[in-house]
CSV table of N, CA and C in Angstrom, one decimal:
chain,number,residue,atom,x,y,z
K,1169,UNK,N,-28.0,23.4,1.9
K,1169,UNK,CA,-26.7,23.7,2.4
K,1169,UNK,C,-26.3,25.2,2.0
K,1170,UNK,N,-26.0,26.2,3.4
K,1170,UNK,CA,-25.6,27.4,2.8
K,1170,UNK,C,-24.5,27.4,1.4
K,1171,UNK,N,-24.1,28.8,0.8
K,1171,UNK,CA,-23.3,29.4,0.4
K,1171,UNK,C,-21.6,28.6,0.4
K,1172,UNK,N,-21.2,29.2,1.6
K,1172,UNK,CA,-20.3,29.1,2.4
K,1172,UNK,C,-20.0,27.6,2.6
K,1173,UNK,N,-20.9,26.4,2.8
K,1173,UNK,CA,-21.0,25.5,3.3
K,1173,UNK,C,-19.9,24.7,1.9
K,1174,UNK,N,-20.8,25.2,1.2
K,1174,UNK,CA,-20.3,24.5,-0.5
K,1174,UNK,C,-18.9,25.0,-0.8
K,1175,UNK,N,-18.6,26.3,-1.1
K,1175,UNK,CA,-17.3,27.0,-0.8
K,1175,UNK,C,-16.5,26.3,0.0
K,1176,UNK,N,-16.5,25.9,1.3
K,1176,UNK,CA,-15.4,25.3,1.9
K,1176,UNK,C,-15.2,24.0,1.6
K,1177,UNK,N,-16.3,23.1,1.1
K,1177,UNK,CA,-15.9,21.8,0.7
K,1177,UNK,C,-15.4,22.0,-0.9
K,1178,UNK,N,-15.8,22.9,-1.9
K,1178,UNK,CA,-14.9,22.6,-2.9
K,1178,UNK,C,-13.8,23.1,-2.7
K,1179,UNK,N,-13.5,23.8,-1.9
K,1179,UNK,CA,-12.0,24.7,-1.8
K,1179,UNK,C,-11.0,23.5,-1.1
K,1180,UNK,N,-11.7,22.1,0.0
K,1180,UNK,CA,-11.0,21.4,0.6
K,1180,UNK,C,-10.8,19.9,-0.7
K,1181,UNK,N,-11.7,19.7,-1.6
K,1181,UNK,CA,-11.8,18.8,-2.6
K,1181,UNK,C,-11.0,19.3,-3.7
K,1182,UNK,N,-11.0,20.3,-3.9
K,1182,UNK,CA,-10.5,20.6,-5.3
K,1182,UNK,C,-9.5,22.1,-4.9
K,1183,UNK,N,-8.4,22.0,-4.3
K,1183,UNK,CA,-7.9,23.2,-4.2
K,1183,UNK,C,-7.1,24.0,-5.2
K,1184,UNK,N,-6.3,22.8,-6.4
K,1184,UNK,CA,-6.0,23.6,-7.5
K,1184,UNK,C,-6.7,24.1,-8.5
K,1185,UNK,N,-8.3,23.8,-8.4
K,1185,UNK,CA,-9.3,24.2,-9.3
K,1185,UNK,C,-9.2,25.7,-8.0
K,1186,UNK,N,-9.7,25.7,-7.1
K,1186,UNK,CA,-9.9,26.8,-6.3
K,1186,UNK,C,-8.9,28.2,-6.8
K,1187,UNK,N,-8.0,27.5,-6.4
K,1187,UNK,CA,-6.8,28.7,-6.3
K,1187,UNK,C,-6.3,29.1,-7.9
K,1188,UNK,N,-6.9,28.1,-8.6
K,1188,UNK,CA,-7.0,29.3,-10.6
K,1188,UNK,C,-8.2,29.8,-10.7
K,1189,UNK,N,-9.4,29.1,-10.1
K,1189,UNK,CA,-10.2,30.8,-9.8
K,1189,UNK,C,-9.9,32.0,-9.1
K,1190,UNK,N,-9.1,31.7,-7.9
K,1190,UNK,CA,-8.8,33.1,-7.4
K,1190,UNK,C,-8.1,33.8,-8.0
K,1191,UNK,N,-6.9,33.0,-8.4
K,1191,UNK,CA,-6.0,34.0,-9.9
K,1191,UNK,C,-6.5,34.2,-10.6
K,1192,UNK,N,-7.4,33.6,-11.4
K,1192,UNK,CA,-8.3,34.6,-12.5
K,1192,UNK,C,-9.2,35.5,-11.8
K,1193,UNK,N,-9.5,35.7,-11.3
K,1193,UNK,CA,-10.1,37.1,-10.2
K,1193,UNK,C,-9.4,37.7,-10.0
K,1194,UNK,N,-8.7,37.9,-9.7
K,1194,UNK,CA,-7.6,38.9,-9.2
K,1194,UNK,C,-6.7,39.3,-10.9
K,1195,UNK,N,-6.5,38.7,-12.1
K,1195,UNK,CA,-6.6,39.2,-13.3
K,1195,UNK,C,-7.4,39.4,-13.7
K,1196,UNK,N,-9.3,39.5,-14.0
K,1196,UNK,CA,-9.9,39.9,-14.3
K,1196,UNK,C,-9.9,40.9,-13.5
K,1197,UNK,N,-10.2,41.8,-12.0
K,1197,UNK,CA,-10.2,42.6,-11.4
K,1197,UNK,C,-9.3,44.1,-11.5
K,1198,UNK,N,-8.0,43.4,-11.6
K,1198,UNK,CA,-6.9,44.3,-12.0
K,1198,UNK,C,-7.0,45.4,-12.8
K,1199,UNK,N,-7.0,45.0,-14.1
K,1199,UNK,CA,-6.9,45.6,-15.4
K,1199,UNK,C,-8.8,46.4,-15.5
K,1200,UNK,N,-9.3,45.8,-14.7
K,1200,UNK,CA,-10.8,46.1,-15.0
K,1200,UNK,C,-11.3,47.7,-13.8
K,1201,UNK,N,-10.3,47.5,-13.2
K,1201,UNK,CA,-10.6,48.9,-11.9
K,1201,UNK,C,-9.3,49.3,-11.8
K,1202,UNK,N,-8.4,48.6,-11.8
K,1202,UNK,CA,-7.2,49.7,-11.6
K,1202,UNK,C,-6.9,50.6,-12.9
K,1203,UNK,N,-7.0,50.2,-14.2
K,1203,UNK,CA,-6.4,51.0,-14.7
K,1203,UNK,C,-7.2,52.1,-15.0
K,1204,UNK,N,-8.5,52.3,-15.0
K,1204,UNK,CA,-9.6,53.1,-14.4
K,1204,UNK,C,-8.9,54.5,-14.1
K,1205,UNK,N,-8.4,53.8,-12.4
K,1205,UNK,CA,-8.4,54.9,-11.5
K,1205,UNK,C,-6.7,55.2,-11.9
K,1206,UNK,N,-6.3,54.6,-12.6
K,1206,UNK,CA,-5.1,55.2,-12.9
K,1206,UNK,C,-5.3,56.3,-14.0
K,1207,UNK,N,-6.0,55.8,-14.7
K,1207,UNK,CA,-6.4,56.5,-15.7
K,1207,UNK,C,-6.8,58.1,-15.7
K,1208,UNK,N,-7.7,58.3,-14.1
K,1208,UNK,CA,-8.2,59.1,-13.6
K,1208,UNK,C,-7.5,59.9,-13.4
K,1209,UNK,N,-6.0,59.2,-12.5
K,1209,UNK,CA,-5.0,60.5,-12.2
K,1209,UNK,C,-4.4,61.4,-13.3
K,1210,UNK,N,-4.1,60.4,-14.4
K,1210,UNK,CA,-3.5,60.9,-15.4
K,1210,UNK,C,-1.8,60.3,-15.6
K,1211,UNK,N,-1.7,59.2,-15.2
K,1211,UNK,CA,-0.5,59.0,-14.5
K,1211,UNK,C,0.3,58.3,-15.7
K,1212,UNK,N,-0.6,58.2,-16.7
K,1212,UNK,CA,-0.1,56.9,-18.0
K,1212,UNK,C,0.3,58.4,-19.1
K,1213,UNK,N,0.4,59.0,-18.8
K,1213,UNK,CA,0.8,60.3,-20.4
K,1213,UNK,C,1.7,59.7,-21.1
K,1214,UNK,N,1.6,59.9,-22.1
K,1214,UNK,CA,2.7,59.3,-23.1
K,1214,UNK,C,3.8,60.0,-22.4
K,1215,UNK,N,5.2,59.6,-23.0
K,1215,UNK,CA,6.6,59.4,-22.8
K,1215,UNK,C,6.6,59.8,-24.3
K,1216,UNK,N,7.5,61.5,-24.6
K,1216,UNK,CA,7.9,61.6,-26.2
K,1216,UNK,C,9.1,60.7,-26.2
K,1217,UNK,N,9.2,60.2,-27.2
K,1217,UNK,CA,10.0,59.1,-28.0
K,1217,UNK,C,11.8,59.5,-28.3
K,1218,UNK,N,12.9,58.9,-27.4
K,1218,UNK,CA,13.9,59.8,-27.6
K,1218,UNK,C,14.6,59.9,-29.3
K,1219,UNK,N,15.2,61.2,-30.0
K,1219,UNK,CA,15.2,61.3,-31.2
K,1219,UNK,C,16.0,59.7,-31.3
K,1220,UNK,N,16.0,59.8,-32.7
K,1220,UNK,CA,16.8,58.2,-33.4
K,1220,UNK,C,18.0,58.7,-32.8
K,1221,UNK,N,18.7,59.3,-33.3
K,1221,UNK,CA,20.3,60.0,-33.5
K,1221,UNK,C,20.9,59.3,-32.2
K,1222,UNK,N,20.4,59.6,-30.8
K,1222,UNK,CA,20.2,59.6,-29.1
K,1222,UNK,C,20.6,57.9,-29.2
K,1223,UNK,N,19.2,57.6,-29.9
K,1223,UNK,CA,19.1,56.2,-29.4
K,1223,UNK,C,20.3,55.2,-30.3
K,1224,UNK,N,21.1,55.6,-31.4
K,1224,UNK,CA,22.4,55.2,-32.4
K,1224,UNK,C,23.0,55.4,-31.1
K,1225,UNK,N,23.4,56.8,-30.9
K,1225,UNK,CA,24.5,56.9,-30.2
K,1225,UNK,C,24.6,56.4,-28.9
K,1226,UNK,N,23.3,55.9,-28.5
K,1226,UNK,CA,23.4,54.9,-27.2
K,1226,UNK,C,23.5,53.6,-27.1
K,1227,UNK,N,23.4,53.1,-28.3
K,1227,UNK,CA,23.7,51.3,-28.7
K,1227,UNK,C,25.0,51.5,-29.3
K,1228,UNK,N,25.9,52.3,-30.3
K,1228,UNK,CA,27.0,52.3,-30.4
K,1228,UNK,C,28.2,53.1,-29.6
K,1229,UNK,N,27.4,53.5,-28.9
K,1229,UNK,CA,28.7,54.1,-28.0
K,1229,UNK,C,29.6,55.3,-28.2
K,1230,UNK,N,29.1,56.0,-29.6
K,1230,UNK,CA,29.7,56.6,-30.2
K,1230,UNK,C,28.3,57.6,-29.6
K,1231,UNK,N,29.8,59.2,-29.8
K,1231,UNK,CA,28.5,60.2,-29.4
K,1231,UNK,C,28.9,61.1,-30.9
K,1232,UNK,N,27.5,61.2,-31.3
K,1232,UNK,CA,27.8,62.4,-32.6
K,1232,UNK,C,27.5,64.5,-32.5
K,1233,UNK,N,28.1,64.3,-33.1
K,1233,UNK,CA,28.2,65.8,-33.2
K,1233,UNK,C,28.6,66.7,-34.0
């Protein structure tokens, strides 16, 4: 029995086994090539960290000076 042959009968016998293999493919894939080519562009740089002082005065509402 081809390939293909077996694929369509377990995909029609067992479809919620099927479709958590495809999700786990598509999470193992993701993180395994995308962030690669993201990597590549350079697109992930760090973000400098805003001073403390900034981040008080933006949870309390108060601005210092």
């Amino acid at each position: 029995m081809p390939v293909m042959e077996k694929l369509k009968m377990f995909v029609v016998q067992e479809p919620v086994v099927a479709a958590s293999c495809l999700i786990a493919g598509v999470g193992l894939f993701l993180p395994a090539v995308v962030r690669p080519i993201l990597d590549s562009f350079e697109t992930s740089k760090q973000v400098p960290p805003p001073a403390l002082s900034d981040v008080v005065a933006g949870m309390t509402g108060k601005k210092q000076g």
